[in-house]
PDB file of C-alpha atoms in Angstrom:
ATOM      1  CA  PRO A  29      86.426  74.017  98.168  1.00  0.00           C
ATOM      2  CA  ARG A  30      84.815  74.941  94.915  1.00  0.00           C
ATOM      3  CA  SER A  31      87.126  75.560  91.972  1.00  0.00           C
ATOM      4  CA  GLY A  32      90.213  75.404  94.144  1.00  0.00           C
ATOM      5  CA  ARG A  33      89.642  78.782  95.543  1.00  0.00           C
ATOM      6  CA  CYS A  34      90.721  78.090  99.078  1.00  0.00           C
ATOM      7  CA  ARG A  35      94.308  76.869  99.440  1.00  0.00           C
ATOM      8  CA  ARG A  36      93.479  74.270 102.078  1.00  0.00           C
ATOM      9  CA  ARG A  37      96.315  72.845 104.104  1.00  0.00           C
ATOM     10  CA  ALA A  38      95.788  69.334 105.645  1.00  0.00           C
ATOM     11  CA  GLY A  39      94.204  69.715 109.000  1.00  0.00           C
ATOM     12  CA  ARG A  40      94.162  73.486 108.974  1.00  0.00           C
ATOM     13  CA  LEU A  41      90.672  74.613 107.950  1.00  0.00           C
ATOM     14  CA  PRO A  42      87.985  72.901 110.021  1.00  0.00           C
ATOM     15  CA  ASP A  43      85.220  70.887 108.368  1.00  0.00           C
ATOM     16  CA  PRO A  44      82.592  71.092 111.176  1.00  0.00           C
ATOM     17  CA  LEU A  45      80.299  74.069 111.280  1.00  0.00           C
ATOM     18  CA  THR A  46      82.000  76.383 113.963  1.00  0.00           C
ATOM     19  CA  ALA A  47      79.585  78.889 115.622  1.00  0.00           C
ATOM     20  CA  CYS A  48      78.391  80.100 112.337  1.00  0.00           C
ATOM     21  CA  ALA A  49      75.303  81.700 113.705  1.00  0.00           C
ATOM     22  CA  SER A  50      76.613  82.873 117.239  1.00  0.00           C
ATOM     23  CA  PRO A  51      74.760  85.104 117.285  1.00  0.00           C
ATOM     24  CA  GLY A  52      83.820 111.126 101.265  1.00  0.00           C
ATOM     25  CA  GLN A  53      81.605 112.938  98.995  1.00  0.00           C
ATOM     26  CA  GLY A  54      79.111 110.958  97.024  1.00  0.00           C
ATOM     27  CA  ALA A  55      80.410 110.203  93.586  1.00  0.00           C
ATOM     28  CA  PRO A  56      78.377 111.239  90.452  1.00  0.00           C
ATOM     29  CA  SER A  57      78.080 107.391  89.702  1.00  0.00           C
ATOM     30  CA  PRO A  58      77.578 106.027  93.279  1.00  0.00           C
ATOM     31  CA  ALA A  59      79.405 102.721  94.069  1.00  0.00           C
ATOM     32  CA  TRP A  60      76.249 101.368  95.809  1.00  0.00           C
ATOM     33  CA  SER A  61      72.995  99.884  94.741  1.00  0.00           C
ATOM     34  CA  ARG A  62      69.857  98.429  96.250  1.00  0.00           C
ATOM     35  CA  PRO A  63      69.754  94.832  95.181  1.00  0.00           C
ATOM     36  CA  THR A  64      67.389  94.544  92.165  1.00  0.00           C
ATOM     37  CA  TRP A  65      66.828  90.802  92.261  1.00  0.00           C
ATOM     38  CA  GLY A  66      63.289  89.708  93.008  1.00  0.00           C
ATOM     39  CA  TYR A  67      62.326  87.561  96.024  1.00  0.00           C
ATOM     40  CA  CYS A  68      62.221  83.858  94.897  1.00  0.00           C
ATOM     41  CA  SER A  69      58.861  82.910  96.399  1.00  0.00           C
ATOM     42  CA  ALA A  70      58.527  79.580  94.407  1.00  0.00           C
ATOM     43  CA  MET A  71      60.638  77.044  96.301  1.00  0.00           C
ATOM     44  CA  THR A  72      60.057  73.547  94.993  1.00  0.00           C
ATOM     45  CA  ASP A  73      59.818  70.508  97.130  1.00  0.00           C
ATOM     46  CA  GLN A  74      62.672  69.083  95.170  1.00  0.00           C
ATOM     47  CA  GLY A  75      64.925  71.991  95.943  1.00  0.00           C
ATOM     48  CA  THR A  76      67.451  71.321  98.554  1.00  0.00           C
ATOM     49  CA  ARG A  77      67.232  74.775 100.076  1.00  0.00           C
ATOM     50  CA  ALA A  78      63.602  74.123 100.848  1.00  0.00           C
ATOM     51  CA  GLU A  79      64.523  71.130 103.027  1.00  0.00           C
ATOM     52  CA  GLN A  80      66.145  71.043 106.409  1.00  0.00           C
ATOM     53  CA  SER A  81      69.589  69.735 105.598  1.00  0.00           C
ATOM     54  CA  GLU A  82      71.695  67.707 107.934  1.00  0.00           C
ATOM     55  CA  GLY A  83      74.787  69.126 109.621  1.00  0.00           C
ATOM     56  CA  SER A  84      76.524  69.666 112.912  1.00  0.00           C
ATOM     57  CA  LEU A  85      74.421  72.575 114.113  1.00  0.00           C
ATOM     58  CA  GLY A  86      72.016  70.753 116.231  1.00  0.00           C
ATOM     59  CA  GLY A  87      71.834  67.989 113.531  1.00  0.00           C
ATOM     60  CA  ARG A  88      70.424  70.320 110.807  1.00  0.00           C
ATOM     61  CA  LEU A  89      71.191  73.477 108.838  1.00  0.00           C
ATOM     62  CA  PRO A  90      68.950  76.364 107.724  1.00  0.00           C
ATOM     63  CA  ALA A  91      66.768  75.806 104.744  1.00  0.00           C
ATOM     64  CA  VAL A  92      68.616  78.630 103.032  1.00  0.00           C
ATOM     65  CA  HIS A  93      72.349  78.592 103.503  1.00  0.00           C
ATOM     66  CA  ARG A  94      75.717  78.407 101.800  1.00  0.00           C
ATOM     67  CA  TYR A  95      77.472  76.117 104.314  1.00  0.00           C
ATOM     68  CA  ASP A  96      78.625  74.075 101.284  1.00  0.00           C
ATOM     69  CA  ASP A  97      81.306  76.778 101.039  1.00  0.00           C
ATOM     70  CA  GLU A  98      84.225  75.917 103.349  1.00  0.00           C
ATOM     71  CA  LEU A  99      84.824  79.499 104.364  1.00  0.00           C
ATOM     72  CA  ALA A 100      81.142  79.952 105.408  1.00  0.00           C
ATOM     73  CA  ARG A 101      81.593  77.170 107.984  1.00  0.00           C
ATOM     74  CA  MET A 102      84.137  79.326 109.899  1.00  0.00           C
ATOM     75  CA  ASP A 103      83.203  81.951 112.377  1.00  0.00           C
ATOM     76  CA  ALA A 104      85.193  85.141 112.666  1.00  0.00           C
ATOM     77  CA  VAL A 105      87.731  83.736 115.089  1.00  0.00           C
ATOM     78  CA  ALA A 106      88.392  80.721 112.860  1.00  0.00           C
ATOM     79  CA  THR A 107      88.647  82.947 109.837  1.00  0.00           C
ATOM     80  CA  ILE A 108      91.182  85.206 111.496  1.00  0.00           C
ATOM     81  CA  ALA A 109      93.270  82.122 112.460  1.00  0.00           C
ATOM     82  CA  ALA A 110      93.179  80.899 108.806  1.00  0.00           C
ATOM     83  CA  LEU A 111      94.279  84.295 107.562  1.00  0.00           C
ATOM     84  CA  ASP A 112      97.203  84.519 110.147  1.00  0.00           C
ATOM     85  CA  ARG A 113      98.298  80.972 108.936  1.00  0.00           C
ATOM     86  CA  GLY A 114      98.146  81.967 105.317  1.00  0.00           C
ATOM     87  CA  ASP A 115      95.743  79.205 104.547  1.00  0.00           C
ATOM     88  CA  VAL A 116      93.559  81.752 102.643  1.00  0.00           C
ATOM     89  CA  SER A 117      93.917  85.397 101.629  1.00  0.00           C
ATOM     90  CA  VAL A 118      92.012  88.485 102.489  1.00  0.00           C
ATOM     91  CA  ARG A 119      90.663  88.707  98.904  1.00  0.00           C
ATOM     92  CA  GLU A 120      89.527  85.060  98.908  1.00  0.00           C
ATOM     93  CA  VAL A 121      87.522  85.640 102.122  1.00  0.00           C
ATOM     94  CA  VAL A 122      85.910  88.786 100.985  1.00  0.00           C
ATOM     95  CA  ALA A 123      85.180  87.675  97.451  1.00  0.00           C
ATOM     96  CA  ALA A 124      83.557  84.467  98.823  1.00  0.00           C
ATOM     97  CA  ALA A 125      81.337  86.466 101.116  1.00  0.00           C
ATOM     98  CA  VAL A 126      80.241  88.605  98.148  1.00  0.00           C
ATOM     99  CA  GLU A 127      79.460  85.544  96.147  1.00  0.00           C
ATOM    100  CA  ARG A 128      77.324  84.152  98.942  1.00  0.00           C
ATOM    101  CA  ALA A 129      75.468  87.343  99.370  1.00  0.00           C
ATOM    102  CA  ARG A 130      74.622  87.586  95.635  1.00  0.00           C
ATOM    103  CA  SER A 131      73.471  84.012  95.542  1.00  0.00           C
ATOM    104  CA  LEU A 132      71.395  83.949  98.715  1.00  0.00           C
ATOM    105  CA  ASP A 133      69.989  87.542  99.141  1.00  0.00           C
ATOM    106  CA  PRO A 134      67.403  86.949  96.221  1.00  0.00           C
ATOM    107  CA  GLU A 135      65.676  84.574  98.686  1.00  0.00           C
ATOM    108  CA  LEU A 136      66.484  86.343 101.988  1.00  0.00           C
ATOM    109  CA  GLY A 137      66.016  90.037 101.166  1.00  0.00           C
ATOM    110  CA  ALA A 138      68.473  90.926 103.951  1.00  0.00           C
ATOM    111  CA  VAL A 139      70.718  93.418 102.089  1.00  0.00           C
ATOM    112  CA  ALA A 140      69.338  96.982 102.071  1.00  0.00           C
ATOM    113  CA  PHE A 141      72.208  98.473  99.968  1.00  0.00           C
ATOM    114  CA  GLU A 142      75.366  96.815  98.669  1.00  0.00           C
ATOM    115  CA  ARG A 143      78.817  98.053  97.805  1.00  0.00           C
ATOM    116  CA  PHE A 144      80.251  94.786  96.644  1.00  0.00           C
ATOM    117  CA  ASP A 145      82.264  96.105  93.724  1.00  0.00           C
ATOM    118  CA  ALA A 146      83.699  99.080  95.791  1.00  0.00           C
ATOM    119  CA  ALA A 147      84.623  96.760  98.604  1.00  0.00           C
ATOM    120  CA  LEU A 148      86.620  94.472  96.264  1.00  0.00           C
ATOM    121  CA  SER A 149      88.296  97.228  94.399  1.00  0.00           C
ATOM    122  CA  ASN A 150      89.466  99.037  97.502  1.00  0.00           C
ATOM    123  CA  LEU A 151      90.499  95.917  99.316  1.00  0.00           C
ATOM    124  CA  ASP A 152      93.861  96.012 101.071  1.00  0.00           C
ATOM    125  CA  SER A 153      95.169  92.470 101.060  1.00  0.00           C
ATOM    126  CA  ALA A 154      97.984  93.093 103.460  1.00  0.00           C
ATOM    127  CA  ARG A 155      97.214  92.266 107.139  1.00  0.00           C
ATOM    128  CA  PRO A 156      98.934  94.721 109.307  1.00  0.00           C
ATOM    129  CA  ARG A 157      99.088  92.382 112.372  1.00  0.00           C
ATOM    130  CA  ARG A 158      98.206  88.857 113.405  1.00  0.00           C
ATOM    131  CA  GLY A 159      94.953  88.276 115.280  1.00  0.00           C
ATOM    132  CA  GLY A 160      93.182  91.417 113.877  1.00  0.00           C
ATOM    133  CA  PHE A 161      89.890  91.822 112.215  1.00  0.00           C
ATOM    134  CA  HIS A 162      91.505  92.995 108.909  1.00  0.00           C
ATOM    135  CA  GLY A 163      89.691  91.240 106.020  1.00  0.00           C
ATOM    136  CA  ILE A 164      86.665  89.992 107.964  1.00  0.00           C
ATOM    137  CA  PRO A 165      83.570  90.831 105.743  1.00  0.00           C
ATOM    138  CA  THR A 166      80.436  92.314 107.470  1.00  0.00           C
ATOM    139  CA  PHE A 167      77.298  94.338 106.954  1.00  0.00           C
ATOM    140  CA  ILE A 168      76.177  97.445 108.811  1.00  0.00           C
ATOM    141  CA  LYS A 169      72.589  97.833 109.901  1.00  0.00           C
ATOM    142  CA  ASP A 170      70.673 100.607 107.836  1.00  0.00           C
ATOM    143  CA  MET A 171      70.719 102.992 110.629  1.00  0.00           C
ATOM    144  CA  VAL A 172      74.465 103.918 110.757  1.00  0.00           C
ATOM    145  CA  PRO A 173      76.190 106.072 108.070  1.00  0.00           C
ATOM    146  CA  VAL A 174      78.416 104.416 105.614  1.00  0.00           C
ATOM    147  CA  ALA A 175      80.123 106.635 103.092  1.00  0.00           C
ATOM    148  CA  GLY A 176      78.715 106.088  99.668  1.00  0.00           C
ATOM    149  CA  LEU A 177      75.481 104.368 100.877  1.00  0.00           C
ATOM    150  CA  PRO A 178      72.072 105.715 101.363  1.00  0.00           C
ATOM    151  CA  LEU A 179      70.720 105.790 104.881  1.00  0.00           C
ATOM    152  CA  THR A 180      67.001 105.046 105.196  1.00  0.00           C
ATOM    153  CA  TRP A 181      66.371 103.459 108.682  1.00  0.00           C
ATOM    154  CA  GLY A 182      64.186 100.958 106.807  1.00  0.00           C
ATOM    155  CA  SER A 183      61.744 103.714 105.897  1.00  0.00           C
ATOM    156  CA  ALA A 184      60.384 104.531 102.503  1.00  0.00           C
ATOM    157  CA  ALA A 185      60.139 108.153 103.752  1.00  0.00           C
ATOM    158  CA  LEU A 186      63.954 108.340 103.313  1.00  0.00           C
ATOM    159  CA  ALA A 187      64.187 106.423 100.105  1.00  0.00           C
ATOM    160  CA  GLY A 188      65.949 108.202  97.319  1.00  0.00           C
ATOM    161  CA  GLY A 189      68.179 110.263  99.596  1.00  0.00           C
ATOM    162  CA  PRO A 190      71.651 111.104  98.774  1.00  0.00           C
ATOM    163  CA  PRO A 191      74.500 108.762  99.582  1.00  0.00           C
ATOM    164  CA  GLN A 192      76.202 109.501 102.946  1.00  0.00           C
ATOM    165  CA  ARG A 193      79.394 111.653 102.880  1.00  0.00           C
ATOM    166  CA  ARG A 194      81.191 109.900 105.649  1.00  0.00           C
ATOM    167  CA  THR A 195      81.272 106.619 107.675  1.00  0.00           C
ATOM    168  CA  ALA A 196      80.318 107.275 111.356  1.00  0.00           C
ATOM    169  CA  GLY A 197      79.744 105.703 114.599  1.00  0.00           C
ATOM    170  CA  VAL A 198      80.285 102.013 114.955  1.00  0.00           C
ATOM    171  CA  ALA A 199      80.607 101.589 111.247  1.00  0.00           C
ATOM    172  CA  ARG A 200      83.691 103.830 111.364  1.00  0.00           C
ATOM    173  CA  ASP A 201      85.009 101.787 114.299  1.00  0.00           C
ATOM    174  CA  MET A 202      84.551  98.515 112.509  1.00  0.00           C
ATOM    175  CA  ALA A 203      86.207  99.993 109.333  1.00  0.00           C
ATOM    176  CA  ASP A 204      89.087 101.216 111.349  1.00  0.00           C
ATOM    177  CA  MET A 205      89.639  97.774 112.781  1.00  0.00           C
ATOM    178  CA  GLY A 206      90.041  96.582 109.221  1.00  0.00           C
ATOM    179  CA  MET A 207      86.673  94.932 108.600  1.00  0.00           C
ATOM    180  CA  THR A 208      85.327  95.045 105.018  1.00  0.00           C
ATOM    181  CA  LEU A 209      81.956  96.663 104.795  1.00  0.00           C
ATOM    182  CA  LEU A 210      79.987  94.988 102.147  1.00  0.00           C
ATOM    183  CA  GLY A 211      76.872  97.062 102.543  1.00  0.00           C
ATOM    184  CA  SER A 212      73.947  97.681 104.910  1.00  0.00           C
ATOM    185  CA  SER A 213      71.428  95.207 106.191  1.00  0.00           C
ATOM    186  CA  THR A 214      67.669  95.448 106.472  1.00  0.00           C
ATOM    187  CA  MET A 215      65.666  96.687 109.425  1.00  0.00           C
ATOM    188  CA  PRO A 216      61.998  97.452 110.005  1.00  0.00           C
ATOM    189  CA  GLU A 217      60.927 101.133 109.691  1.00  0.00           C
ATOM    190  CA  TRP A 218      62.676 103.198 112.367  1.00  0.00           C
ATOM    191  CA  GLY A 219      63.427  99.959 114.230  1.00  0.00           C
ATOM    192  CA  PHE A 220      59.994 100.210 115.849  1.00  0.00           C
ATOM    193  CA  THR A 221      58.755  96.601 115.450  1.00  0.00           C
ATOM    194  CA  PRO A 222      60.353  93.196 116.361  1.00  0.00           C
ATOM    195  CA  SER A 223      59.815  91.752 112.834  1.00  0.00           C
ATOM    196  CA  THR A 224      61.664  92.935 109.610  1.00  0.00           C
ATOM    197  CA  GLU A 225      58.562  93.491 107.474  1.00  0.00           C
ATOM    198  CA  PHE A 226      57.695  96.429 105.217  1.00  0.00           C
ATOM    199  CA  PRO A 227      54.467  97.766 103.962  1.00  0.00           C
ATOM    200  CA  ASP A 228      55.762  98.386 100.452  1.00  0.00           C
ATOM    201  CA  ARG A 229      57.946  95.309  99.747  1.00  0.00           C
ATOM    202  CA  ASP A 230      58.637  91.686 100.683  1.00  0.00           C
ATOM    203  CA  PRO A 231      59.882  91.098 104.119  1.00  0.00           C
ATOM    204  CA  THR A 232      63.335  89.756 105.140  1.00  0.00           C
ATOM    205  CA  ARG A 233      62.966  86.049 105.178  1.00  0.00           C
ATOM    206  CA  ASN A 234      63.970  83.607 107.821  1.00  0.00           C
ATOM    207  CA  PRO A 235      66.827  81.331 106.661  1.00  0.00           C
ATOM    208  CA  TRP A 236      65.413  78.373 108.788  1.00  0.00           C
ATOM    209  CA  ASN A 237      61.986  78.910 107.191  1.00  0.00           C
ATOM    210  CA  PRO A 238      61.834  81.342 104.291  1.00  0.00           C
ATOM    211  CA  ARG A 239      57.999  81.156 104.365  1.00  0.00           C
ATOM    212  CA  ARG A 240      58.271  83.194 107.525  1.00  0.00           C
ATOM    213  CA  SER A 241      59.735  86.583 108.168  1.00  0.00           C
ATOM    214  CA  VAL A 242      62.743  87.114 110.416  1.00  0.00           C
ATOM    215  CA  GLY A 243      62.685  88.938 113.685  1.00  0.00           C
ATOM    216  CA  GLY A 244      63.920  92.447 114.289  1.00  0.00           C
ATOM    217  CA  SER A 245      64.847  95.026 114.481  1.00  0.00           C
ATOM    218  CA  SER A 246      68.262  93.627 113.307  1.00  0.00           C
ATOM    219  CA  GLY A 247      66.639  91.111 111.078  1.00  0.00           C
ATOM    220  CA  GLY A 248      68.920  91.552 108.024  1.00  0.00           C
ATOM    221  CA  ALA A 249      72.072  91.097 110.182  1.00  0.00           C
ATOM    222  CA  ALA A 250      70.538  87.988 111.821  1.00  0.00           C
ATOM    223  CA  ALA A 251      69.573  86.483 108.509  1.00  0.00           C
ATOM    224  CA  LEU A 252      72.956  87.053 106.916  1.00  0.00           C
ATOM    225  CA  VAL A 253      74.907  85.454 109.713  1.00  0.00           C
ATOM    226  CA  ALA A 254      72.403  82.488 110.120  1.00  0.00           C
ATOM    227  CA  ALA A 255      72.665  81.705 106.406  1.00  0.00           C
ATOM    228  CA  GLY A 256      76.401  81.818 106.346  1.00  0.00           C
ATOM    229  CA  VAL A 257      76.812  84.857 104.155  1.00  0.00           C
ATOM    230  CA  VAL A 258      79.203  86.573 106.711  1.00  0.00           C
ATOM    231  CA  PRO A 259      80.536  85.408 110.024  1.00  0.00           C
ATOM    232  CA  VAL A 260      79.539  88.559 111.957  1.00  0.00           C
ATOM    233  CA  ALA A 261      77.299  91.502 111.346  1.00  0.00           C
ATOM    234  CA  HIS A 262      76.439  94.764 113.100  1.00  0.00           C
ATOM    235  CA  ALA A 263      73.223  94.688 115.103  1.00  0.00           C
ATOM    236  CA  VAL A 264      71.480  96.844 117.792  1.00  0.00           C
ATOM    237  CA  ASP A 265      69.038  95.721 120.507  1.00  0.00           C
ATOM    238  CA  GLY A 266      66.793  98.600 121.520  1.00  0.00           C
ATOM    239  CA  GLY A 267      65.033  96.389 124.024  1.00  0.00           C
ATOM    240  CA  GLY A 268      68.128  95.842 126.229  1.00  0.00           C
TER     241      GLY A 268
END
């Protein structure tokens, strides 16, 4: 683990990739922001992220990923087990996911709006029970209200709207289970198309080949999980 962040116990945290891609009132100074980094379109042939790297996921890993992070190689089940054993803390898990999101989203464009600082500052590090989802970081698709975040359904028509006053629907359910909501993930306008592309900005990029866009309409969620940013993310399938 980098900089000794993860207190690994021998034989406790798995080395292999484990199912990584399994598939209020708004405050005057809102605790959210749309990521301002630009899409990094120039990927050099020498850059390791532009190459298909070797790993245990079918012999290779996505071109854009953070599976060098030990925590990114664990799915939600393995992360919960590590938390229960005390191998890693809730704060370490969430802070690592935030760091991965900040480092990868300039290339992916999968985060619609983020609340990283708010998530870390309001974090409850105590786990109420073993086996629960408390402390698992995730993103909510930009079609479900999350308190403090705008809600745009991927459409420029709703850009600039006020932050949501409350967290509702499945986002509330996931928060009630103890999951840490890091922000909202991208989707095509109104979820109408099967590709997460936009008329007014760069598309959400496919971690396996960032020269291509990702599918949809839960493209941001898929990209974030496939790249190892979070172990699980909210998604919706309108096609059944």
